[in-house]
XYZ file of C-alpha atoms in Angstrom:
342
model
C 4.759 0.922 43.474
C 6.863 -0.962 40.923
C 10.588 -0.259 40.727
C 9.991 2.039 37.762
C 7.493 4.081 39.784
C 9.876 4.868 42.630
C 11.183 8.438 42.247
C 14.916 8.952 41.978
C 16.501 10.140 45.213
C 19.395 12.470 46.003
C 21.027 12.002 49.408
C 22.884 15.123 50.572
C 25.532 15.068 53.303
C 27.298 18.039 54.914
C 30.550 16.755 56.410
C 33.368 18.249 58.450
C 35.889 16.185 60.432
C 33.842 12.996 60.067
C 36.585 10.406 59.530
C 35.258 8.364 62.443
C 31.795 7.740 60.970
C 31.686 8.822 57.303
C 32.369 5.458 55.652
C 29.823 3.671 57.821
C 27.250 6.400 57.267
C 27.598 6.192 53.481
C 27.460 2.389 53.650
C 24.072 2.630 55.384
C 22.874 4.794 52.464
C 24.207 2.657 49.616
C 22.791 -0.519 51.180
C 19.263 0.913 51.413
C 16.419 -1.391 50.391
C 15.225 1.060 47.738
C 14.375 0.048 44.144
C 14.679 3.520 42.630
C 17.718 5.386 41.328
C 19.899 7.026 43.966
C 22.874 9.361 44.215
C 24.883 10.596 47.205
C 26.323 14.123 47.194
C 28.856 14.840 49.956
C 29.623 18.505 50.633
C 33.175 18.660 51.996
C 34.107 21.299 54.526
C 37.737 22.143 55.401
C 38.366 19.089 57.586
C 41.505 18.640 59.668
C 41.330 14.842 59.603
C 41.053 12.145 56.900
C 37.492 13.012 55.871
C 38.450 14.198 52.359
C 40.594 11.123 51.755
C 37.791 8.784 52.840
C 35.309 10.676 50.640
C 37.636 10.290 47.643
C 37.836 6.561 48.289
C 34.042 6.337 48.408
C 33.758 8.181 45.063
C 36.259 5.783 43.472
C 34.435 2.752 44.862
C 30.881 3.639 43.803
C 29.731 5.756 40.850
C 26.659 6.894 42.799
C 28.814 8.951 45.179
C 29.916 12.498 44.311
C 31.506 15.365 46.227
C 31.220 19.156 46.123
C 33.346 21.698 47.987
C 32.071 23.695 50.954
C 34.924 26.080 51.766
C 32.970 27.873 54.509
C 32.572 24.704 56.559
C 29.081 25.846 57.536
C 26.292 23.279 57.505
C 23.611 25.326 55.686
C 26.073 26.351 52.958
C 27.059 22.698 52.560
C 23.432 21.643 52.258
C 22.689 24.296 49.640
C 25.789 23.327 47.635
C 24.773 19.669 47.720
C 21.172 20.482 46.734
C 22.406 22.531 43.790
C 24.738 19.732 42.656
C 22.065 17.049 43.000
C 19.420 16.323 40.390
C 16.581 14.127 41.692
C 13.036 15.045 42.824
C 13.371 13.626 46.358
C 16.139 15.031 48.580
C 17.234 13.110 51.677
C 19.347 14.905 54.265
C 21.849 12.760 56.184
C 24.687 13.844 58.476
C 28.153 12.325 58.389
C 27.559 10.679 61.780
C 24.018 9.437 61.043
C 23.179 5.831 60.142
C 19.938 5.256 58.212
C 17.792 2.251 59.082
C 17.601 -0.264 56.167
C 14.207 0.811 54.768
C 14.453 4.487 55.690
C 14.326 5.958 52.177
C 11.600 3.605 50.889
C 9.455 4.363 53.937
C 10.003 8.107 53.610
C 9.059 8.114 49.918
C 5.896 6.171 50.754
C 5.014 8.668 53.485
C 5.558 11.626 51.141
C 3.023 10.094 48.755
C 0.537 9.051 51.456
C 0.519 12.305 53.413
C 1.183 14.894 50.717
C 3.830 16.381 53.021
C 6.686 18.558 51.816
C 9.087 17.035 54.342
C 8.936 13.840 56.383
C 11.244 12.708 59.145
C 11.412 10.618 62.255
C 13.441 9.777 65.312
C 16.988 10.852 66.116
C 17.941 7.526 67.684
C 21.006 8.365 69.748
C 23.361 5.451 70.445
C 26.743 5.627 72.116
C 29.937 3.655 71.660
C 31.256 4.089 75.217
C 29.909 4.879 78.711
C 29.861 8.667 78.267
C 28.153 8.508 74.878
C 25.631 6.006 76.283
C 24.871 8.513 79.057
C 24.385 11.347 76.554
C 22.195 9.123 74.376
C 20.007 8.293 77.381
C 19.714 11.982 78.248
C 18.894 12.934 74.667
C 16.100 10.369 74.399
C 14.437 11.169 77.744
C 11.688 13.708 78.406
C 13.637 15.183 81.312
C 16.456 15.836 78.860
C 14.619 17.248 75.835
C 10.995 17.710 76.887
C 8.289 16.459 74.540
C 10.280 16.697 71.286
C 8.884 13.721 69.349
C 11.960 13.354 67.124
C 13.997 12.656 70.276
C 11.567 10.672 72.402
C 9.133 9.183 69.857
C 5.374 9.567 69.600
C 2.415 9.277 67.275
C 2.729 9.972 63.562
C 1.321 13.320 62.528
C 2.005 16.963 61.595
C 5.034 18.464 63.334
C 6.892 21.749 63.734
C 10.123 20.125 62.653
C 11.689 16.696 62.182
C 15.182 15.261 62.430
C 17.124 15.730 59.170
C 14.245 15.264 56.707
C 13.241 13.803 53.348
C 12.017 16.635 51.117
C 10.247 17.187 47.854
C 12.787 19.180 45.848
C 10.090 21.646 44.853
C 9.626 22.574 48.537
C 13.338 23.309 48.945
C 13.369 25.430 45.787
C 10.280 27.415 46.818
C 11.916 28.094 50.189
C 15.188 29.192 48.514
C 17.019 26.438 50.343
C 18.566 26.756 53.773
C 19.314 30.191 55.200
C 23.124 30.245 55.225
C 23.203 32.655 58.176
C 21.808 29.986 60.528
C 24.900 28.127 61.712
C 22.593 26.116 63.975
C 18.804 25.619 63.983
C 18.787 25.722 60.183
C 16.433 22.706 60.032
C 13.870 24.261 62.380
C 14.067 27.585 60.555
C 13.607 25.989 57.116
C 10.676 23.897 58.304
C 9.085 27.012 59.817
C 9.217 28.736 56.413
C 7.821 25.652 54.667
C 4.927 25.587 57.153
C 4.347 29.334 56.793
C 3.964 28.778 53.045
C 1.271 26.162 53.715
C 3.439 23.053 53.490
C 3.026 20.039 55.758
C 5.886 18.679 57.883
C 5.187 15.081 58.889
C 6.699 13.107 61.765
C 6.646 9.306 61.738
C 8.223 6.947 64.285
C 8.712 4.507 61.397
C 11.735 6.581 60.357
C 14.838 6.143 62.508
C 18.388 7.399 62.116
C 21.132 6.251 64.451
C 22.993 9.269 65.833
C 26.390 9.293 67.535
C 26.503 11.729 70.494
C 29.343 14.156 71.139
C 32.313 12.277 72.649
C 33.236 14.687 75.499
C 31.577 16.991 78.036
C 33.241 19.968 76.348
C 31.897 19.018 72.909
C 28.394 18.454 74.304
C 28.513 21.798 76.127
C 29.455 23.640 72.930
C 26.768 21.833 70.944
C 24.003 22.786 73.358
C 25.238 26.325 73.921
C 25.065 26.789 70.147
C 21.594 25.236 70.064
C 20.329 27.729 72.637
C 22.087 30.683 71.033
C 20.613 29.984 67.609
C 17.160 29.054 68.887
C 16.939 32.587 70.290
C 17.942 33.923 66.885
C 15.079 31.949 65.336
C 12.678 33.367 67.929
C 13.746 36.906 67.023
C 13.739 36.186 63.288
C 10.316 34.517 63.279
C 8.046 36.253 65.786
C 5.670 33.848 67.490
C 7.812 30.753 66.959
C 8.790 30.335 70.611
C 7.007 28.035 73.064
C 7.279 27.138 76.751
C 9.552 24.149 76.117
C 12.252 26.459 74.766
C 11.947 28.804 77.738
C 12.485 26.080 80.366
C 16.323 25.888 80.176
C 16.980 29.674 80.368
C 14.472 29.930 83.213
C 16.296 27.139 85.050
C 19.677 28.848 84.539
C 18.380 32.130 85.980
C 16.647 30.429 88.916
C 19.663 28.286 89.823
C 22.097 31.211 89.540
C 19.831 33.364 91.706
C 19.464 30.555 94.244
C 23.233 30.118 94.522
C 23.877 33.851 94.930
C 21.065 34.397 97.439
C 22.002 31.212 99.267
C 25.560 32.456 99.722
C 24.670 36.055 100.624
C 21.144 36.230 102.084
C 19.624 32.952 103.266
C 20.546 29.295 102.878
C 16.895 28.575 102.087
C 17.547 29.891 98.582
C 19.729 26.835 97.970
C 16.517 24.832 97.785
C 16.268 25.834 94.089
C 19.641 24.465 92.886
C 19.291 21.560 95.311
C 15.858 20.744 93.930
C 17.187 20.832 90.373
C 20.046 18.488 91.296
C 17.611 16.092 92.964
C 15.330 16.220 89.911
C 18.015 15.315 87.376
C 19.367 12.532 89.613
C 15.858 11.103 89.983
C 15.155 11.556 86.277
C 18.364 9.782 85.330
C 17.204 6.548 86.983
C 14.514 5.600 84.430
C 16.573 7.139 81.620
C 19.490 4.852 82.402
C 17.530 1.640 82.762
C 19.506 -1.266 81.344
C 22.794 0.636 81.059
C 26.013 -0.260 82.908
C 26.640 1.553 86.197
C 29.430 3.682 84.686
C 27.040 5.068 82.069
C 24.149 5.566 84.514
C 26.394 7.549 86.855
C 27.173 10.052 84.079
C 23.589 10.752 82.983
C 23.072 13.609 85.535
C 26.248 15.258 84.187
C 24.932 14.979 80.630
C 21.524 16.343 81.631
C 22.973 19.306 83.521
C 25.357 20.076 80.655
C 22.519 20.047 78.116
C 20.122 22.144 80.210
C 22.574 24.711 81.525
C 24.475 25.238 78.278
C 21.295 25.492 76.172
C 19.868 27.997 78.656
C 23.122 29.979 78.835
C 23.356 30.100 75.052
C 19.758 31.321 74.784
C 20.269 34.035 77.422
C 23.555 35.317 75.973
C 22.557 35.189 72.298
C 23.418 38.702 71.067
C 20.633 40.768 69.516
C 23.179 41.934 66.933
C 23.400 38.354 65.621
C 19.656 38.243 65.017
C 19.767 41.666 63.346
C 22.487 40.455 60.989
C 20.485 37.362 60.127
C 17.309 39.385 59.587
C 19.201 41.717 57.253
C 20.588 38.839 55.198
C 19.183 37.692 51.899
C 18.884 34.012 50.991
C 20.313 33.105 47.574
C 17.750 31.627 45.204
C 18.114 27.913 44.588
C 17.957 26.342 41.146
C 17.684 22.689 40.310
C 15.615 19.929 38.809
C 12.032 20.659 37.848
C 11.038 16.993 38.215
C 8.190 16.184 40.570
C 7.522 13.282 42.892
């Protein structure tokens, strides 16, 4: 395609307390090797750090950058606000702690045209900036950590249930009425499920990579994965038939380990084989996952794995049915926007 043939692109960013990474993330967008027109719309939540100040500086420095308010602080509301404020036929979702590879947008636009997909995405390439974050990154990119999720571990290009972030045709977002604002987490999976239900294609390609910064503490990682599990159960209740065995593994492990500990303490020590076997499995699994990392990072991989598994499973098991009922009863606001096509 010539430069004139490249569709204009809107990059949307939901941000909250992102002073650490926001400037670098936006830099990776503005320096994209993309010949077409581009804008960046940052939806600002009520941050408690310098995020708003940094965003204002970015707006002053480059006319392609704009901001919109997101008083709720919720990610799906931020995304919808940014979509509404944007104007181009291709919509690229980026988080405030994600770093696009140099040809990410050009590759995604090419894949949209080649595949006819409504949304294309690739690999969530986790990279840390210290030993703990390196350990979490290793856990998040290993099959023992996240199963066979291609957007974490890689794989062949092809149709997918969901992808990391995503590069959408605007028309697909408008037909789906945007993101469901009730889904505090799992909003990407839920939106992609609705796009697929309507006959749209979601396409995964390992050509697309986004650097992701892991949560900086055990507590932050635990909350992240508890929320993942909690909201994945809401999706399962909201969309019957959307669950699979991979999602049931963590809650099953939580129940089995808890039962083994209780029975081991009260009935027979043989029951401790279950939690002991799990501990041995994550220690063994951390060895290939940590290949090439310093010893300090490798030693923390089992902690990261256990935190991810146990908190995801706990969140899934304790997800209240009332939350799913509230979500099911909600109505998604209709989206309006550009009628341009790719």
